[in-house]
Every structure is written in structure tokens, then in C-alpha cells.
Backbone as JSON, one array per atom type, in Angstrom:
{
  "sequence": "LVVDLSRQRLFAVNRDGKVLDEFKVSTGMPGYETPPGEYRVVNRARYAYSKKYEADMYNWLGLTRDGGYGIHSLKGSGYEHWLGKRASHGCIRLSRKDAQYLFPLIPLGTTVRIVNRLEPLERYQPISDEDLRELIAKLLGTQRPVMPFF",
  "N": [[-1.81, -65.77, 30.64], [-0.86, -67.9, 33.2], [1.64, -69.32, 35.03], [2.31, -71.71, 37.36], [4.79, -72.48, 39.45], [4.83, -74.23, 41.7], [2.88, -76.41, 41.11], [3.82, -76.89, 38.51], [2.29, -76.42, 36.19], [0.58, -74.71, 33.69], [-1.69, -72.25, 33.18], [-4.47, -70.98, 31.34], [-6.11, -68.19, 31.38], [-9.11, -66.25, 31.59], [-10.09, -62.77, 31.52], [-11.26, -62.19, 34.0], [-9.73, -63.87, 35.54], [-10.38, -66.4, 35.75], [-10.08, -69.79, 35.27], [-9.66, -71.2, 32.15], [-8.2, -73.19, 30.61], [-5.95, -75.81, 31.19], [-2.67, -76.9, 31.47], [0.18, -79.34, 31.59], [3.33, -78.86, 32.6], [7.14, -78.32, 32.15], [9.47, -76.65, 34.23], [12.33, -74.82, 35.19], [14.83, -76.82, 36.4], [16.67, -77.61, 39.52], [19.29, -75.14, 39.78], [18.75, -74.23, 37.31], [16.46, -72.49, 37.56], [13.27, -71.28, 36.82], [12.58, -67.95, 36.56], [10.29, -66.28, 38.79], [7.69, -63.72, 38.0], [6.39, -61.01, 35.99], [5.7, -61.12, 32.7], [5.8, -60.61, 29.21], [4.79, -61.76, 25.95], [7.25, -61.52, 23.87], [8.18, -62.22, 21.35], [7.68, -64.6, 18.51], [7.83, -67.79, 17.16], [7.4, -70.45, 14.9], [9.3, -72.26, 14.85], [12.28, -72.46, 16.64], [15.9, -72.35, 17.31], [18.17, -73.41, 19.98], [21.21, -72.33, 20.41], [22.93, -72.51, 22.59], [21.92, -74.65, 24.01], [21.88, -76.38, 22.14], [19.14, -77.29, 21.01], [16.2, -78.22, 19.33], [13.7, -76.08, 18.89], [9.91, -75.92, 19.04], [6.88, -74.13, 18.25], [7.75, -71.58, 19.68], [7.25, -69.13, 22.26], [8.28, -66.4, 23.29], [9.52, -64.8, 26.14], [11.5, -63.23, 26.97], [13.81, -60.77, 25.45], [16.29, -61.46, 24.67], [16.33, -64.23, 24.4], [16.34, -65.88, 26.45], [14.27, -67.18, 27.89], [11.3, -68.78, 27.57], [8.39, -70.26, 26.15], [7.77, -73.52, 25.28], [7.79, -76.27, 22.91], [9.49, -79.36, 22.53], [11.81, -81.17, 20.0], [10.76, -84.32, 19.16], [9.43, -86.82, 21.46], [10.29, -87.81, 23.87], [11.15, -86.13, 25.9], [8.62, -85.6, 27.11], [7.63, -87.06, 29.08], [8.74, -86.0, 31.48], [7.06, -84.01, 32.04], [5.29, -82.0, 34.22], [7.3, -82.3, 36.13], [10.28, -80.59, 37.57], [12.51, -79.91, 34.85], [13.78, -78.42, 32.91], [15.91, -76.03, 31.43], [15.27, -73.51, 32.39], [13.24, -72.68, 30.81], [9.55, -73.06, 29.8], [8.38, -75.86, 29.5], [6.19, -77.4, 27.11], [3.9, -80.11, 26.13], [4.32, -81.36, 22.84], [1.6, -81.51, 21.51], [0.21, -79.79, 23.03], [1.69, -77.34, 22.73], [1.38, -76.8, 20.01], [-1.4, -76.4, 20.03], [-1.71, -74.02, 21.42], [-0.21, -72.07, 20.51], [-1.28, -70.56, 18.01], [-3.14, -69.31, 19.46], [-2.01, -67.33, 21.01], [-1.05, -64.0, 21.17], [1.29, -61.63, 20.27], [2.35, -59.77, 23.08], [0.92, -60.75, 25.01], [0.18, -61.21, 28.45], [2.19, -63.06, 30.81], [2.3, -64.65, 33.57], [4.49, -65.76, 36.26], [4.55, -67.72, 38.77], [5.32, -68.8, 42.27], [3.52, -70.07, 43.79], [0.46, -70.52, 43.24], [-2.78, -68.92, 44.22], [-6.04, -70.61, 45.28], [-7.76, -71.63, 42.33], [-10.51, -70.99, 40.28], [-12.71, -72.2, 37.99], [-13.85, -71.45, 34.66], [-17.23, -71.17, 34.23], [-19.46, -71.68, 31.4], [-22.47, -69.78, 30.68], [-25.64, -71.38, 30.95], [-27.98, -72.25, 28.5], [-30.71, -71.93, 29.4], [-30.18, -69.92, 31.67], [-29.1, -68.1, 30.07], [-31.58, -67.51, 28.72], [-33.32, -66.36, 30.41], [-31.78, -64.2, 31.31], [-31.87, -62.46, 29.09], [-34.54, -62.05, 29.1], [-35.05, -60.5, 31.17], [-33.45, -58.29, 30.69], [-35.03, -57.37, 28.47], [-37.29, -56.94, 29.62], [-39.27, -58.67, 29.77], [-41.73, -60.99, 30.96], [-41.68, -63.69, 30.43], [-39.26, -66.18, 29.44], [-37.44, -65.6, 26.6], [-36.57, -66.96, 23.24], [-33.54, -66.9, 22.13], [-31.91, -65.36, 19.26], [-29.99, -66.46, 17.67]],
  "CA": [[-1.34, -67.05, 30.94], [-0.1, -67.9, 34.35], [2.48, -70.68, 35.21], [2.35, -72.02, 38.93], [5.82, -73.46, 39.41], [4.52, -75.34, 42.72], [1.86, -77.25, 40.55], [4.35, -77.4, 37.33], [1.01, -76.16, 35.35], [0.15, -73.36, 32.98], [-3.37, -72.09, 33.13], [-4.89, -70.1, 30.44], [-7.19, -67.61, 32.43], [-9.77, -65.21, 31.2], [-9.85, -61.36, 32.25], [-11.63, -62.18, 35.53], [-8.78, -64.78, 36.52], [-11.0, -67.81, 35.76], [-9.4, -71.02, 34.23], [-10.31, -71.6, 30.66], [-7.75, -74.48, 30.39], [-4.71, -76.27, 32.17], [-1.48, -77.71, 30.8], [1.02, -79.95, 32.28], [4.62, -78.23, 31.9], [8.06, -78.56, 33.19], [9.9, -75.68, 34.2], [13.55, -75.36, 35.39], [15.44, -77.78, 37.45], [17.75, -76.87, 40.11], [20.45, -74.56, 39.49], [18.44, -73.29, 36.18], [15.27, -72.25, 38.15], [12.45, -70.29, 36.2], [12.37, -66.9, 37.61], [8.95, -65.71, 38.88], [7.6, -62.5, 37.57], [5.45, -60.75, 34.92], [6.35, -60.98, 31.45], [4.86, -60.47, 28.03], [5.29, -62.7, 24.8], [7.86, -60.46, 23.01], [8.48, -62.75, 20.09], [7.17, -65.83, 18.53], [8.42, -68.65, 15.99], [7.07, -71.93, 14.88], [10.54, -72.94, 15.14], [13.47, -71.66, 17.06], [16.91, -73.29, 17.83], [18.9, -72.85, 20.99], [22.78, -72.63, 20.19], [23.44, -72.67, 23.89], [21.59, -75.99, 24.58], [21.82, -77.37, 20.92], [18.0, -77.69, 20.81], [15.11, -77.44, 18.37], [12.15, -75.87, 19.99], [8.73, -75.54, 18.43], [5.97, -73.17, 18.69], [8.21, -70.88, 20.75], [6.58, -67.91, 22.67], [9.77, -65.72, 23.85], [9.35, -64.06, 27.23], [12.75, -62.16, 27.27], [14.18, -60.3, 24.11], [17.64, -62.37, 24.73], [15.75, -65.86, 24.06], [16.78, -66.8, 27.58], [13.43, -67.64, 28.49], [10.01, -69.04, 26.7], [7.15, -71.2, 26.32], [7.7, -73.99, 23.83], [8.01, -77.81, 22.91], [10.96, -79.81, 21.94], [11.88, -82.08, 19.05], [10.42, -85.88, 19.54], [8.5, -86.78, 22.49], [10.91, -88.43, 24.94], [10.78, -85.45, 26.91], [7.39, -85.41, 27.52], [7.41, -88.0, 30.35], [9.12, -85.2, 32.5], [6.06, -82.85, 32.14], [4.77, -82.08, 35.68], [8.37, -82.13, 37.01], [11.13, -79.55, 36.91], [13.23, -80.62, 34.34], [14.27, -77.75, 31.94], [17.05, -74.93, 31.74], [14.54, -72.19, 32.9], [12.13, -72.32, 29.92], [8.54, -73.71, 30.16], [8.15, -76.85, 28.08], [4.83, -78.23, 26.95], [3.78, -81.32, 24.94], [4.0, -80.75, 21.33], [0.33, -81.15, 21.18], [-0.14, -78.61, 23.69], [2.17, -76.16, 22.17], [0.6, -76.58, 18.67], [-2.63, -76.02, 20.39], [-1.59, -72.71, 22.33], [0.55, -71.25, 19.73], [-2.0, -69.68, 17.34], [-4.14, -68.47, 20.2], [-1.4, -66.42, 21.99], [-0.63, -63.16, 20.38], [2.43, -60.93, 21.11], [2.09, -58.62, 24.05], [0.16, -61.51, 26.03], [0.68, -61.17, 29.75], [2.53, -64.49, 31.37], [2.77, -64.29, 35.12], [5.07, -66.86, 36.46], [4.34, -67.53, 40.25], [5.71, -69.79, 43.01], [2.53, -70.6, 44.35], [-0.7, -69.73, 42.88], [-4.1, -69.09, 45.07], [-7.07, -71.37, 44.47], [-8.33, -71.3, 41.06], [-12.03, -70.95, 39.8], [-12.88, -72.49, 36.66], [-14.78, -70.64, 34.0], [-18.42, -71.84, 33.82], [-20.18, -70.89, 30.46], [-23.62, -69.62, 31.01], [-26.53, -72.34, 30.43], [-28.92, -71.83, 27.66], [-31.79, -71.56, 30.31], [-29.84, -68.77, 32.12], [-29.3, -67.13, 28.97], [-32.82, -67.02, 28.29], [-33.67, -65.49, 31.42], [-31.07, -62.9, 31.35], [-32.62, -61.81, 27.93], [-35.91, -61.79, 29.13], [-34.77, -59.64, 32.23], [-32.9, -57.34, 29.89], [-35.94, -56.95, 27.62], [-38.39, -56.46, 30.56], [-40.48, -59.47, 29.76], [-42.15, -62.03, 32.01], [-41.34, -65.07, 30.03], [-38.03, -66.27, 28.78], [-37.52, -65.63, 25.21], [-35.63, -67.71, 22.57], [-32.64, -66.19, 21.37], [-31.95, -65.49, 17.78], [-28.51, -67.15, 17.37]],
  "C": [[-0.58, -67.07, 32.4], [0.35, -69.36, 34.69], [2.75, -70.7, 36.81], [3.46, -73.22, 38.82], [5.75, -74.43, 40.35], [3.78, -76.5, 42.07], [2.78, -77.97, 39.28], [2.96, -77.42, 36.26], [0.99, -74.81, 34.67], [-1.08, -73.18, 32.92], [-3.5, -70.92, 32.34], [-6.27, -69.6, 31.28], [-7.87, -66.55, 31.71], [-9.51, -63.79, 32.11], [-10.25, -61.41, 33.66], [-10.73, -63.31, 36.17], [-9.38, -66.21, 36.58], [-10.42, -68.71, 34.81], [-10.11, -71.19, 33.25], [-9.76, -73.14, 30.25], [-6.67, -74.55, 31.28], [-3.96, -77.03, 31.45], [-0.51, -78.02, 31.68], [2.46, -79.38, 31.64], [5.94, -78.41, 32.68], [9.01, -77.22, 33.06], [11.45, -75.86, 34.93], [13.98, -75.8, 36.56], [16.29, -76.82, 38.24], [18.94, -76.48, 39.48], [19.78, -73.76, 38.06], [16.84, -72.78, 36.39], [14.48, -71.11, 37.14], [12.21, -69.38, 37.03], [10.79, -66.57, 37.37], [8.97, -64.28, 38.29], [6.49, -62.28, 36.44], [6.21, -60.31, 33.9], [5.32, -60.73, 30.38], [5.5, -61.26, 26.99], [5.93, -61.44, 23.78], [8.15, -60.9, 21.74], [8.06, -64.13, 19.91], [7.71, -66.56, 17.28], [7.77, -69.89, 16.2], [8.19, -72.61, 15.09], [11.67, -72.11, 15.49], [14.64, -72.78, 17.38], [17.66, -72.65, 18.78], [20.38, -73.25, 20.57], [23.25, -73.13, 21.5], [23.3, -74.12, 24.27], [21.55, -76.98, 23.33], [20.22, -78.09, 21.09], [17.0, -77.27, 19.85], [13.94, -77.46, 19.08], [10.94, -75.5, 19.06], [7.77, -74.79, 19.17], [6.4, -72.38, 19.97], [7.44, -69.5, 20.82], [7.84, -67.35, 23.6], [9.14, -64.77, 24.83], [10.38, -63.2, 27.32], [13.47, -62.01, 25.65], [15.41, -61.24, 23.72], [17.43, -63.94, 24.35], [16.08, -66.37, 25.14], [15.67, -67.58, 28.38], [12.05, -67.66, 27.68], [9.25, -69.97, 26.98], [7.5, -72.04, 25.1], [7.81, -75.43, 24.0], [9.28, -78.07, 22.49], [10.76, -80.77, 20.71], [11.45, -83.59, 19.85], [9.57, -85.65, 20.73], [9.14, -87.3, 23.8], [10.83, -87.69, 26.22], [9.71, -85.18, 27.82], [7.11, -86.21, 28.97], [8.03, -87.23, 31.49], [8.24, -84.15, 32.76], [5.71, -83.03, 33.48], [5.98, -82.21, 36.72], [9.27, -81.02, 36.54], [12.34, -80.28, 36.28], [13.81, -79.6, 33.12], [15.59, -76.7, 32.28], [16.42, -73.78, 32.13], [13.36, -72.11, 32.15], [10.84, -73.05, 30.5], [8.37, -74.51, 29.18], [6.74, -77.36, 28.08], [5.01, -79.22, 26.15], [3.8, -80.53, 23.72], [2.71, -80.64, 20.92], [-0.15, -80.15, 21.87], [0.23, -77.26, 23.29], [1.62, -75.85, 20.85], [-0.7, -75.92, 18.91], [-2.53, -74.31, 20.77], [-1.09, -71.74, 21.14], [-0.22, -70.21, 18.99], [-2.9, -68.9, 17.97], [-3.35, -67.37, 21.11], [-0.58, -65.45, 21.28], [0.75, -62.29, 21.06], [1.75, -60.06, 21.92], [1.1, -59.62, 25.13], [0.8, -61.52, 27.2], [1.02, -62.53, 30.25], [3.0, -64.03, 32.6], [3.23, -65.82, 35.61], [4.96, -66.7, 38.17], [4.95, -68.9, 41.18], [4.77, -70.61, 43.48], [1.13, -69.85, 44.08], [-2.01, -70.28, 44.1], [-5.02, -69.94, 44.51], [-7.64, -70.78, 43.29], [-9.88, -71.6, 40.9], [-12.08, -71.3, 38.62], [-14.11, -71.77, 36.18], [-16.01, -71.62, 33.78], [-19.16, -71.2, 32.75], [-21.65, -70.9, 31.03], [-24.5, -70.55, 30.32], [-27.36, -71.56, 29.35], [-30.15, -71.2, 28.45], [-31.38, -70.22, 30.87], [-29.96, -67.93, 31.15], [-30.56, -66.53, 28.44], [-33.58, -66.11, 29.17], [-33.14, -64.31, 31.65], [-31.79, -62.09, 30.32], [-33.86, -61.3, 28.3], [-35.78, -60.66, 30.19], [-34.23, -58.26, 31.71], [-34.1, -56.58, 29.03], [-37.23, -56.45, 28.17], [-39.48, -57.31, 30.18], [-40.55, -60.41, 30.62], [-41.66, -63.32, 31.69], [-40.19, -64.93, 29.1], [-38.4, -66.16, 27.45], [-36.62, -66.51, 24.56], [-34.71, -66.92, 21.92], [-32.33, -66.23, 20.08], [-30.61, -65.88, 17.04], [-28.31, -68.29, 17.69]]
}
């Protein structure tokens, strides 16, 4: 995962750095800036509660052991109109729908890079069936494309 603070976006990227999906987020407002750096998901919870901010947080992906920073959604949906703008106390807020989608896909230990400005990104393009047949034909050493058996 990569969070671009300048765009207020979270990008799910593959090992080659190509974008698989993109999500609108809210990061830290002035005085509560989200710190750039490389983190790992250190804890996870469907529900967490912040005593400091008296906030119900859903689909929590903790980035620091002390619970200071994480990726999550909030109770209700009123906060969602702020997504795309700096509005949090330092955490990375997602919509409830996006947090529910991402939570089961992100295991403990997942790397999360938070950057001030991300270089231009390339989107992942799956291989077409025709290109796949040609690739298989080349690998098998045949002249004509073959139909894959899957």
C-alpha cells in the first residue's frame, strides 16, 4: 500500500509497483500531520476504540504499536464528505465501504509507504487472452497459438 499525501489517495500496488486499485482518503489536518515513512501493519481489528478522540474505528489496520496511527473508517458516514481532504488527527481514513473491502485483503506485516508526493503511477494491465495464447505458444515452441486448458 502507498499513501500519497499530496493527492489524498491510498494506492494498492503489486510487487512491480503498478496500481491495482485506488482509494480516496483523509490524512492528518494541519497540526496533526500524518508522518511520511515506511510502516508495516502491526495489528488488525474489525473494531477499535480511540480513548483519546472518543472515536469508534472500524476495520483498523494499525501502523504503530501504540495505536497512534492506522488506516480505518469511522462510525456513521458524515465524515466521508471530507475524504480527499486533510481532516484526520493523523490516521488514514477510508470510507466504510472501502475499509470493509480492504480489511480482509491486508495481512499483518503488509508494507505501507506514506509519501508526500508520489511519482507518476502506472496502472496494472492484465494480459489479454490473445497475448496469453501467444505467450504459451512461444513457451511450448509451437507456431500456432494454442488454447489454454484453464
